[in-house]
PDB file of C-alpha atoms and ligand atoms in Angstrom:
ATOM      1  CA  MET M   7     131.109  78.346 -76.458  1.00 76.00           C
ATOM      2  CA  GLN M   8     131.046  75.956 -79.421  1.00 88.00           C
ATOM      3  CA  ARG M   9     133.306  73.248 -79.505  1.00 95.00           C
ATOM      4  CA  TYR M  10     134.549  71.883 -82.772  1.00 97.00           C
ATOM      5  CA  ARG M  11     136.053  68.486 -84.043  1.00 97.00           C
ATOM      6  CA  ILE M  12     139.574  69.147 -85.323  1.00 96.00           C
ATOM      7  CA  GLN M  13     142.455  66.881 -86.095  1.00 95.00           C
ATOM      8  CA  PHE M  14     145.922  67.579 -86.536  1.00 91.00           C
ATOM      9  CA  PRO M  15     148.137  65.873 -89.663  1.00 85.00           C
ATOM     10  CA  THR M  16     149.883  62.691 -88.359  1.00 77.00           C
ATOM     11  CA  ALA M  17     153.186  63.878 -89.889  1.00 64.00           C
ATOM     12  CA  GLU M  18     155.797  65.726 -88.091  1.00 55.00           C
ATOM     13  CA  SER M  19     155.395  69.409 -89.292  1.00 56.00           C
ATOM     14  CA  GLU M  20     159.128  70.673 -88.514  1.00 57.00           C
ATOM     15  CA  HIS M  21     159.914  71.406 -92.145  1.00 63.00           C
ATOM     16  CA  LEU M  22     156.441  73.425 -92.102  1.00 65.00           C
ATOM     17  CA  ASP M  23     156.657  77.278 -91.090  1.00 69.00           C
ATOM     18  CA  GLN M  24     154.146  78.083 -88.503  1.00 68.00           C
ATOM     19  CA  ASP M  25     151.938  79.735 -90.968  1.00 69.00           C
ATOM     20  CA  GLU M  26     151.766  76.708 -93.213  1.00 78.00           C
ATOM     21  CA  VAL M  27     150.585  74.153 -90.322  1.00 88.00           C
ATOM     22  CA  THR M  28     147.120  72.861 -91.452  1.00 92.00           C
ATOM     23  CA  PHE M  29     144.400  71.067 -89.588  1.00 94.00           C
ATOM     24  CA  ASP M  30     141.248  69.547 -90.844  1.00 96.00           C
ATOM     25  CA  LEU M  31     138.081  70.864 -89.169  1.00 97.00           C
ATOM     26  CA  HIS M  32     135.211  68.044 -89.309  1.00 97.00           C
ATOM     27  CA  GLU M  33     131.475  69.882 -89.596  1.00 95.00           C
ATOM     28  CA  GLY M  34     128.154  69.154 -90.872  1.00 92.00           C
ATOM     29  CA  GLY M  35     129.467  65.666 -92.359  1.00 94.00           C
ATOM     30  CA  GLU M  36     132.049  67.435 -94.259  1.00 96.00           C
ATOM     31  CA  THR M  37     135.968  67.972 -93.484  1.00 96.00           C
ATOM     32  CA  THR M  38     137.537  71.299 -94.774  1.00 96.00           C
ATOM     33  CA  ARG M  39     141.254  71.652 -94.607  1.00 95.00           C
ATOM     34  CA  LEU M  40     142.285  75.201 -93.111  1.00 96.00           C
ATOM     35  CA  ARG M  41     145.645  76.736 -92.696  1.00 95.00           C
ATOM     36  CA  PHE M  42     146.790  78.271 -89.292  1.00 94.00           C
ATOM     37  CA  HIS M  43     146.449  81.678 -91.141  1.00 93.00           C
ATOM     38  CA  ASP M  44     143.185  80.973 -92.818  1.00 96.00           C
ATOM     39  CA  TYR M  45     141.781  83.607 -90.374  1.00 96.00           C
ATOM     40  CA  ASP M  46     139.065  84.605 -92.176  1.00 97.00           C
ATOM     41  CA  GLU M  47     137.471  80.692 -92.135  1.00 97.00           C
ATOM     42  CA  ILE M  48     138.778  80.509 -88.556  1.00 98.00           C
ATOM     43  CA  TYR M  49     137.260  83.731 -87.335  1.00 98.00           C
ATOM     44  CA  ARG M  50     133.871  83.169 -88.819  1.00 97.00           C
ATOM     45  CA  ARG M  51     133.248  80.167 -86.134  1.00 97.00           C
ATOM     46  CA  PRO M  52     132.834  81.437 -82.823  1.00 97.00           C
ATOM     47  CA  GLY M  53     135.221  79.946 -80.802  1.00 97.00           C
ATOM     48  CA  LEU M  54     137.384  77.633 -83.211  1.00 98.00           C
ATOM     49  CA  TYR M  55     140.483  80.215 -83.139  1.00 98.00           C
ATOM     50  CA  GLU M  56     140.361  79.949 -78.959  1.00 97.00           C
ATOM     51  CA  GLN M  57     139.913  76.139 -79.193  1.00 97.00           C
ATOM     52  CA  ILE M  58     142.904  75.393 -81.610  1.00 97.00           C
ATOM     53  CA  PHE M  59     145.513  78.017 -80.140  1.00 96.00           C
ATOM     54  CA  TYR M  60     144.489  79.063 -76.537  1.00 97.00           C
ATOM     55  CA  ASP M  61     143.194  75.625 -75.410  1.00 97.00           C
ATOM     56  CA  ARG M  62     145.147  72.874 -77.427  1.00 96.00           C
ATOM     57  CA  LEU M  63     148.144  74.485 -78.185  1.00 96.00           C
ATOM     58  CA  GLN M  64     147.580  76.838 -74.600  1.00 98.00           C
ATOM     59  CA  CYS M  65     149.141  79.566 -76.276  1.00 97.00           C
ATOM     60  CA  ARG M  66     149.982  82.471 -73.155  1.00 97.00           C
ATOM     61  CA  SER M  67     151.329  84.807 -75.211  1.00 98.00           C
ATOM     62  CA  PRO M  68     148.099  87.908 -74.357  1.00 98.00           C
ATOM     63  CA  ALA M  69     148.896  87.270 -70.666  1.00 98.00           C
ATOM     64  CA  LYS M  70     152.674  87.441 -71.045  1.00 98.00           C
ATOM     65  CA  VAL M  71     152.870  90.463 -72.843  1.00 98.00           C
ATOM     66  CA  ALA M  72     150.215  92.271 -70.463  1.00 98.00           C
ATOM     67  CA  SER M  73     152.169  91.117 -67.621  1.00 98.00           C
ATOM     68  CA  ILE M  74     155.626  92.676 -68.723  1.00 98.00           C
ATOM     69  CA  LEU M  75     153.918  95.606 -69.819  1.00 98.00           C
ATOM     70  CA  ARG M  76     152.477  95.577 -66.560  1.00 98.00           C
ATOM     71  CA  SER M  77     155.874  94.784 -64.226  1.00 98.00           C
ATOM     72  CA  ALA M  78     157.540  97.430 -66.952  1.00 98.00           C
ATOM     73  CA  THR M  79     155.389 100.353 -66.574  1.00 98.00           C
ATOM     74  CA  GLU M  80     155.534  99.637 -62.382  1.00 98.00           C
ATOM     75  CA  GLN M  81     159.013  99.775 -62.374  1.00 98.00           C
ATOM     76  CA  ALA M  82     159.614 102.897 -64.429  1.00 98.00           C
ATOM     77  CA  GLY M  83     156.889 104.730 -62.110  1.00 98.00           C
ATOM     78  CA  ASP M  84     154.076 104.827 -64.712  1.00 98.00           C
ATOM     79  CA  LEU M  85     150.428 104.209 -64.522  1.00 97.00           C
ATOM     80  CA  THR M  86     148.824 101.221 -66.817  1.00 98.00           C
ATOM     81  CA  THR M  87     145.577 102.930 -66.109  1.00 98.00           C
ATOM     82  CA  THR M  88     146.037 106.179 -68.144  1.00 98.00           C
ATOM     83  CA  LEU M  89     147.684 104.289 -71.333  1.00 98.00           C
ATOM     84  CA  ARG M  90     146.102 105.010 -74.317  1.00 98.00           C
ATOM     85  CA  VAL M  91     146.661 101.311 -76.108  1.00 98.00           C
ATOM     86  CA  LEU M  92     146.734 101.060 -79.974  1.00 98.00           C
ATOM     87  CA  ASP M  93     146.507  96.996 -80.318  1.00 98.00           C
ATOM     88  CA  LEU M  94     147.735  95.947 -83.781  1.00 98.00           C
ATOM     89  CA  GLY M  95     146.953  92.604 -84.921  1.00 98.00           C
ATOM     90  CA  ALA M  96     144.106  92.795 -82.706  1.00 98.00           C
ATOM     91  CA  GLY M  97     142.282  89.465 -84.012  1.00 98.00           C
ATOM     92  CA  ASN M  98     138.981  88.445 -82.111  1.00 98.00           C
ATOM     93  CA  GLY M  99     140.041  90.318 -79.497  1.00 98.00           C
ATOM     94  CA  ILE M 100     141.818  88.420 -76.757  1.00 98.00           C
ATOM     95  CA  MET M 101     144.585  91.146 -76.222  1.00 98.00           C
ATOM     96  CA  ALA M 102     141.958  93.656 -75.116  1.00 98.00           C
ATOM     97  CA  GLU M 103     140.648  91.121 -72.121  1.00 98.00           C
ATOM     98  CA  GLU M 104     143.858  91.534 -70.865  1.00 98.00           C
ATOM     99  CA  LEU M 105     144.578  95.051 -71.609  1.00 98.00           C
ATOM    100  CA  ARG M 106     141.108  95.822 -69.947  1.00 98.00           C
ATOM    101  CA  ARG M 107     142.442  93.858 -66.803  1.00 97.00           C
ATOM    102  CA  LEU M 108     144.995  96.262 -66.511  1.00 98.00           C
ATOM    103  CA  GLY M 109     142.509  98.834 -66.441  1.00 98.00           C
ATOM    104  CA  THR M 110     143.967 100.675 -69.200  1.00 98.00           C
ATOM    105  CA  ALA M 111     142.394 103.785 -70.397  1.00 98.00           C
ATOM    106  CA  ARG M 112     141.405 103.051 -74.210  1.00 98.00           C
ATOM    107  CA  ILE M 113     142.351 100.330 -76.292  1.00 98.00           C
ATOM    108  CA  VAL M 114     142.089 100.723 -80.252  1.00 98.00           C
ATOM    109  CA  GLY M 115     142.739  97.243 -82.367  1.00 98.00           C
ATOM    110  CA  VAL M 116     143.398  97.413 -85.793  1.00 98.00           C
ATOM    111  CA  ASP M 117     143.449  94.416 -87.720  1.00 98.00           C
ATOM    112  CA  ILE M 118     143.633  94.126 -91.931  1.00 97.00           C
ATOM    113  CA  ILE M 119     140.876  91.985 -92.176  1.00 97.00           C
ATOM    114  CA  GLN M 120     137.191  92.833 -91.454  1.00 98.00           C
ATOM    115  CA  SER M 121     136.356  89.205 -90.389  1.00 98.00           C
ATOM    116  CA  ALA M 122     138.782  90.354 -87.372  1.00 98.00           C
ATOM    117  CA  ALA M 123     136.766  93.368 -86.623  1.00 98.00           C
ATOM    118  CA  ASP M 124     133.463  91.331 -87.042  1.00 98.00           C
ATOM    119  CA  ALA M 125     134.631  88.326 -84.649  1.00 98.00           C
ATOM    120  CA  CYS M 126     135.627  90.785 -82.031  1.00 98.00           C
ATOM    121  CA  GLU M 127     132.263  92.466 -82.110  1.00 98.00           C
ATOM    122  CA  ARG M 128     130.343  89.134 -82.181  1.00 98.00           C
ATOM    123  CA  ASP M 129     132.336  87.590 -79.523  1.00 97.00           C
ATOM    124  CA  ARG M 130     133.877  90.429 -77.281  1.00 97.00           C
ATOM    125  CA  TRP M 131     131.683  93.097 -78.048  1.00 96.00           C
ATOM    126  CA  GLY M 132     133.033  96.524 -75.983  1.00 96.00           C
ATOM    127  CA  LEU M 133     136.545  95.846 -75.385  1.00 97.00           C
ATOM    128  CA  TYR M 134     137.983  98.031 -77.621  1.00 98.00           C
ATOM    129  CA  ASP M 135     136.863 101.615 -77.849  1.00 98.00           C
ATOM    130  CA  ASP M 136     137.541 101.581 -81.556  1.00 97.00           C
ATOM    131  CA  TYR M 137     138.211  98.666 -84.074  1.00 98.00           C
ATOM    132  CA  VAL M 138     139.881 100.068 -87.049  1.00 97.00           C
ATOM    133  CA  VAL M 139     140.471  97.846 -90.141  1.00 97.00           C
ATOM    134  CA  CYS M 140     142.726  99.045 -92.181  1.00 96.00           C
ATOM    135  CA  ASP M 141     146.073  98.716 -93.909  1.00 96.00           C
ATOM    136  CA  LEU M 142     149.332 100.160 -92.338  1.00 96.00           C
ATOM    137  CA  THR M 143     151.486  99.795 -94.926  1.00 94.00           C
ATOM    138  CA  ASP M 144     149.207 101.720 -97.010  1.00 94.00           C
ATOM    139  CA  LEU M 145     146.922 103.741 -94.332  1.00 94.00           C
ATOM    140  CA  ASP M 146     144.293 105.897 -95.996  1.00 93.00           C
ATOM    141  CA  GLU M 147     143.989 109.532 -95.126  1.00 94.00           C
ATOM    142  CA  ALA M 148     140.413 108.508 -93.216  1.00 95.00           C
ATOM    143  CA  SER M 149     142.615 106.161 -91.010  1.00 95.00           C
ATOM    144  CA  ARG M 150     145.292 107.847 -90.453  1.00 96.00           C
ATOM    145  CA  HIS M 151     143.128 110.570 -89.035  1.00 96.00           C
ATOM    146  CA  GLU M 152     141.035 108.320 -86.624  1.00 96.00           C
ATOM    147  CA  LEU M 153     144.219 106.565 -85.448  1.00 98.00           C
ATOM    148  CA  GLU M 154     146.007 109.911 -84.619  1.00 98.00           C
ATOM    149  CA  GLU M 155     142.665 111.360 -82.549  1.00 98.00           C
ATOM    150  CA  TRP M 156     143.491 109.198 -80.196  1.00 98.00           C
ATOM    151  CA  SER M 157     146.996 110.203 -79.108  1.00 98.00           C
ATOM    152  CA  PHE M 158     147.955 106.639 -78.380  1.00 98.00           C
ATOM    153  CA  ASP M 159     151.060 106.656 -75.448  1.00 98.00           C
ATOM    154  CA  CYS M 160     151.166 102.674 -75.843  1.00 98.00           C
ATOM    155  CA  LEU M 161     151.511 100.164 -78.742  1.00 98.00           C
ATOM    156  CA  THR M 162     151.179  96.387 -78.359  1.00 98.00           C
ATOM    157  CA  THR M 163     150.950  93.658 -80.645  1.00 98.00           C
ATOM    158  CA  VAL M 164     150.688  89.860 -79.933  1.00 98.00           C
ATOM    159  CA  ALA M 165     151.670  86.818 -82.076  1.00 94.00           C
ATOM    160  CA  ALA M 166     151.435  88.941 -85.274  1.00 92.00           C
ATOM    161  CA  ILE M 167     154.534  89.928 -86.103  1.00 89.00           C
ATOM    162  CA  GLY M 168     156.314  87.729 -88.750  1.00 79.00           C
ATOM    163  CA  PHE M 169     155.267  84.748 -90.749  1.00 77.00           C
ATOM    164  CA  GLY M 170     153.281  86.869 -93.346  1.00 79.00           C
ATOM    165  CA  ASP M 171     151.242  89.020 -90.964  1.00 87.00           C
ATOM    166  CA  ILE M 172     152.621  91.970 -89.963  1.00 91.00           C
ATOM    167  CA  PRO M 173     155.314  93.147 -92.016  1.00 89.00           C
ATOM    168  CA  PRO M 174     157.818  95.495 -91.157  1.00 88.00           C
ATOM    169  CA  LEU M 175     156.614  98.630 -92.864  1.00 91.00           C
ATOM    170  CA  ALA M 176     153.215  98.459 -90.829  1.00 94.00           C
ATOM    171  CA  PHE M 177     155.026  97.622 -87.379  1.00 93.00           C
ATOM    172  CA  VAL M 178     157.168 100.603 -87.972  1.00 93.00           C
ATOM    173  CA  ASN M 179     153.934 103.026 -88.900  1.00 96.00           C
ATOM    174  CA  ALA M 180     151.934 101.873 -85.785  1.00 97.00           C
ATOM    175  CA  PHE M 181     155.451 102.441 -83.794  1.00 96.00           C
ATOM    176  CA  ASN M 182     155.328 105.913 -85.162  1.00 96.00           C
ATOM    177  CA  LEU M 183     152.006 106.788 -84.209  1.00 98.00           C
ATOM    178  CA  ILE M 184     152.660 106.442 -80.312  1.00 98.00           C
ATOM    179  CA  ARG M 185     154.192 109.565 -78.735  1.00 98.00           C
ATOM    180  CA  PRO M 186     157.929 109.641 -77.875  1.00 97.00           C
ATOM    181  CA  GLY M 187     158.370 108.302 -74.179  1.00 97.00           C
ATOM    182  CA  GLY M 188     155.125 105.744 -74.719  1.00 98.00           C
ATOM    183  CA  TRP M 189     155.134 102.292 -74.191  1.00 98.00           C
ATOM    184  CA  VAL M 190     156.038  99.127 -76.633  1.00 97.00           C
ATOM    185  CA  ALA M 191     155.046  95.727 -76.230  1.00 98.00           C
ATOM    186  CA  PHE M 192     155.503  92.675 -78.240  1.00 97.00           C
ATOM    187  CA  ASN M 193     156.508  89.254 -78.853  1.00 96.00           C
ATOM    188  CA  ILE M 194     158.653  87.746 -81.576  1.00 92.00           C
ATOM    189  CA  LYS M 195     159.936  84.382 -82.081  1.00 90.00           C
ATOM    190  CA  GLN M 196     163.146  83.946 -80.811  1.00 89.00           C
ATOM    191  CA  THR M 197     164.906  83.277 -83.707  1.00 85.00           C
ATOM    192  CA  PHE M 198     164.276  87.181 -85.268  1.00 83.00           C
ATOM    193  CA  LEU M 199     166.494  88.239 -82.212  1.00 82.00           C
ATOM    194  CA  GLU M 200     169.583  85.986 -83.463  1.00 79.00           C
ATOM    195  CA  HIS M 201     172.295  87.333 -85.266  1.00 73.00           C
ATOM    196  CA  ASP M 202     172.439  84.251 -88.050  1.00 75.00           C
ATOM    197  CA  GLU M 203     168.831  84.981 -89.146  1.00 75.00           C
ATOM    198  CA  HIS M 204     168.740  87.368 -92.331  1.00 75.00           C
ATOM    199  CA  THR M 205     165.157  87.845 -92.951  1.00 76.00           C
ATOM    200  CA  ASP M 206     163.986  91.426 -93.284  1.00 75.00           C
ATOM    201  CA  PHE M 207     162.017  91.154 -90.095  1.00 77.00           C
ATOM    202  CA  SER M 208     164.486  90.088 -88.068  1.00 83.00           C
ATOM    203  CA  THR M 209     167.182  92.531 -89.718  1.00 83.00           C
ATOM    204  CA  THR M 210     164.264  95.504 -89.138  1.00 81.00           C
ATOM    205  CA  ILE M 211     163.507  94.257 -85.611  1.00 81.00           C
ATOM    206  CA  ARG M 212     167.185  93.944 -84.000  1.00 83.00           C
ATOM    207  CA  GLU M 213     167.496  97.647 -85.456  1.00 82.00           C
ATOM    208  CA  LEU M 214     164.281  98.395 -83.658  1.00 80.00           C
ATOM    209  CA  VAL M 215     165.344  96.660 -80.440  1.00 78.00           C
ATOM    210  CA  PHE M 216     169.021  97.308 -80.514  1.00 77.00           C
ATOM    211  CA  THR M 217     169.585 100.822 -81.121  1.00 77.00           C
ATOM    212  CA  ASP M 218     168.129 104.121 -80.104  1.00 86.00           C
ATOM    213  CA  TYR M 219     164.484 104.467 -81.071  1.00 93.00           C
ATOM    214  CA  LEU M 220     163.421 102.022 -78.083  1.00 93.00           C
ATOM    215  CA  GLU M 221     164.640 102.080 -74.464  1.00 94.00           C
ATOM    216  CA  ILE M 222     164.412  97.976 -73.535  1.00 94.00           C
ATOM    217  CA  HIS M 223     162.787  98.096 -70.203  1.00 96.00           C
ATOM    218  CA  HIS M 224     162.006  94.196 -70.081  1.00 96.00           C
ATOM    219  CA  LEU M 225     163.397  91.271 -72.325  1.00 94.00           C
ATOM    220  CA  GLU M 226     162.129  87.824 -71.673  1.00 96.00           C
ATOM    221  CA  ARG M 227     162.297  84.292 -73.077  1.00 96.00           C
ATOM    222  CA  TYR M 228     159.369  82.061 -72.588  1.00 97.00           C
ATOM    223  CA  ARG M 229     157.348  79.614 -74.239  1.00 97.00           C
ATOM    224  CA  HIS M 230     154.770  80.942 -76.484  1.00 97.00           C
ATOM    225  CA  ARG M 231     152.460  77.756 -77.394  1.00 97.00           C
ATOM    226  CA  LEU M 232     153.203  74.467 -78.423  1.00 96.00           C
ATOM    227  CA  SER M 233     153.388  72.956 -81.599  1.00 93.00           C
ATOM    228  CA  ILE M 234     151.067  70.599 -83.229  1.00 92.00           C
ATOM    229  CA  ASP M 235     153.553  67.975 -82.193  1.00 91.00           C
ATOM    230  CA  GLY M 236     153.616  69.074 -78.598  1.00 93.00           C
ATOM    231  CA  GLU M 237     157.040  70.411 -79.028  1.00 94.00           C
ATOM    232  CA  PRO M 238     157.664  74.250 -76.791  1.00 96.00           C
ATOM    233  CA  ILE M 239     157.557  77.334 -79.470  1.00 95.00           C
ATOM    234  CA  PHE M 240     159.638  79.775 -77.702  1.00 95.00           C
ATOM    235  CA  TYR M 241     159.482  83.618 -78.182  1.00 95.00           C
ATOM    236  CA  TYR M 242     160.972  86.708 -76.570  1.00 95.00           C
ATOM    237  CA  ALA M 243     158.314  89.064 -75.136  1.00 97.00           C
ATOM    238  CA  ILE M 244     159.730  93.035 -75.030  1.00 96.00           C
ATOM    239  CA  ALA M 245     158.698  95.981 -73.551  1.00 97.00           C
ATOM    240  CA  GLY M 246     160.190  99.276 -73.270  1.00 96.00           C
ATOM    241  CA  LYS M 247     159.687 103.159 -74.398  1.00 97.00           C
ATOM    242  CA  LYS M 248     159.736 104.438 -77.321  1.00 96.00           C
ATOM    243  CA  THR M 249     162.313 107.207 -77.693  1.00 95.00           C
ATOM    244  CA  ALA M 250     161.875 108.408 -81.241  1.00 95.00           C
ATOM    245  CA  ASP M 251     160.020 107.743 -84.323  1.00 95.00           C
ATOM    246  CA  VAL M 252     161.924 105.421 -86.706  1.00 92.00           C
ATOM    247  CA  PRO M 253     162.990 106.787 -90.083  1.00 90.00           C
ATOM    248  CA  LEU M 254     160.973 105.107 -92.871  1.00 88.00           C
ATOM    249  CA  ASP M 255     163.941 104.379 -94.651  1.00 84.00           C
ATOM    250  CA  LEU M 256     165.076 101.498 -91.747  1.00 81.00           C
ATOM    251  CA  VAL M 257     162.424  99.517 -93.218  1.00 81.00           C
ATOM    252  CA  LEU M 258     161.683 100.496 -96.901  1.00 72.00           C
ATOM    253  CA  PRO M 259     164.379  99.133 -98.955  1.00 61.00           C
ATOM    254  CA  ALA M 260     163.829  95.798 -97.011  1.00 50.00           C
ATOM    255  CA  THR M 261     159.955  96.430 -97.318  1.00 48.00           C
ATOM    256  CA  ALA M 262     160.780  96.757-101.296  1.00 44.00           C
ATOM    257  CA  SER M 263     162.842  93.477-101.772  1.00 41.00           C
ATOM    258  CA  ASN M 264     160.337  91.764-100.059  1.00 39.00           C
TER     259      ASN M 264
HETATM  260  C1  SAM S  13     148.107  84.955 -84.514  1.00 90.66           C
HETATM  261  S1  SAM S  13     146.307  86.463 -84.668  1.00 90.66           S
HETATM  262  C2  SAM S  13     146.743  87.107 -83.368  1.00 90.66           C
HETATM  263  C3  SAM S  13     145.326  87.860 -83.028  1.00 90.66           C
HETATM  264  C4  SAM S  13     145.658  88.633 -81.273  1.00 90.66           C
HETATM  265  N1  SAM S  13     146.678  89.477 -81.651  1.00 90.66           N
HETATM  266  C5  SAM S  13     145.927  87.181 -80.534  1.00 90.66           C
HETATM  267  O1  SAM S  13     146.594  87.107 -79.757  1.00 90.66           O
HETATM  268  O2  SAM S  13     144.862  86.702 -80.631  1.00 90.66           O
HETATM  269  C6  SAM S  13     147.006  87.934 -86.109  1.00 90.66           C
HETATM  270  C7  SAM S  13     146.203  88.700 -86.575  1.00 90.66           C
HETATM  271  O3  SAM S  13     147.250  89.693 -86.998  1.00 90.66           O
HETATM  272  C8  SAM S  13     146.720  90.293 -88.008  1.00 90.66           C
HETATM  273  N2  SAM S  13     147.255  90.899 -89.375  1.00 90.66           N
HETATM  274  C9  SAM S  13     147.901  90.002 -90.213  1.00 90.66           C
HETATM  275  N3  SAM S  13     148.518  91.026 -91.133  1.00 90.66           N
HETATM  276  C10 SAM S  13     148.143  92.487 -90.735  1.00 90.66           C
HETATM  277  C11 SAM S  13     148.758  93.721 -91.247  1.00 90.66           C
HETATM  278  N4  SAM S  13     149.423  93.847 -92.058  1.00 90.66           N
HETATM  279  N5  SAM S  13     147.942  94.236 -90.447  1.00 90.66           N
HETATM  280  C12 SAM S  13     147.257  94.193 -89.183  1.00 90.66           C
HETATM  281  N6  SAM S  13     146.870  93.258 -88.947  1.00 90.66           N
HETATM  282  C13 SAM S  13     147.573  91.977 -89.559  1.00 90.66           C
HETATM  283  C14 SAM S  13     145.935  89.216 -88.940  1.00 90.66           C
HETATM  284  O4  SAM S  13     144.660  89.251 -89.437  1.00 90.66           O
HETATM  285  C15 SAM S  13     145.317  88.295 -87.592  1.00 90.66           C
HETATM  286  O5  SAM S  13     144.154  88.826 -87.236  1.00 90.66           O
END
């Protein structure tokens, strides 16, 4: 796999949100400053995403979320091998590698940007049974039909909730594409579950986690990855069974005020 010359800023980054962190990429005698969320630029360079987040910052979230999905389903007496998974915020497909190891029956990736689908086809061809590029906050009829046809009974979303990525409405719309009784496994930054945090997303997530729409089977605090200063960033990994569709009015007022 191709390697890149990257350099993180020397200054402390504590005041920056995760999506605001930048790094310098040196290539062909030029230096480009990119943000962690410049996914188009990152995905179009094979191996850059993996080098930053998985090699250097030691992200372990896809493996963690897959492992809690496996243990939760096993303990409930369900099989992972029959699961039909919607992987929301699929990016270049790292979660699909983990889901393939679990032997899930079908995996469909969804992402909002075409460059994610292109990178996935380039680097992990064939891992997803389908990959749909769409906006789940405003789902067009064709994409809705395509997704509904898969009859999903599992939703995964890894390292994609909050921080300018997947908004509450997109997550809830994906949640509602899963049949009741299906599995949901995802991760969130630990502060989203803390009661002194009052962002729209943390409120929605707490409603979801602590009310009746999701029956929690596994909740675990773990080290998601390192910050660029080498500090651990903690997340919760959550796996549970969906009990019912989430009414959209749970998120629409919050979404309108975003
Ligand atoms: C940090 S990456 C995580 C990718 C992958 N799940 C992983 O663990 O490596 C976040 C992904 O979420 C996608 N994303 C952001 N907003 C989204 C939205 N509204 N709907 C679907 N995907 C979105 C981004 O395009 C990006 O590919």
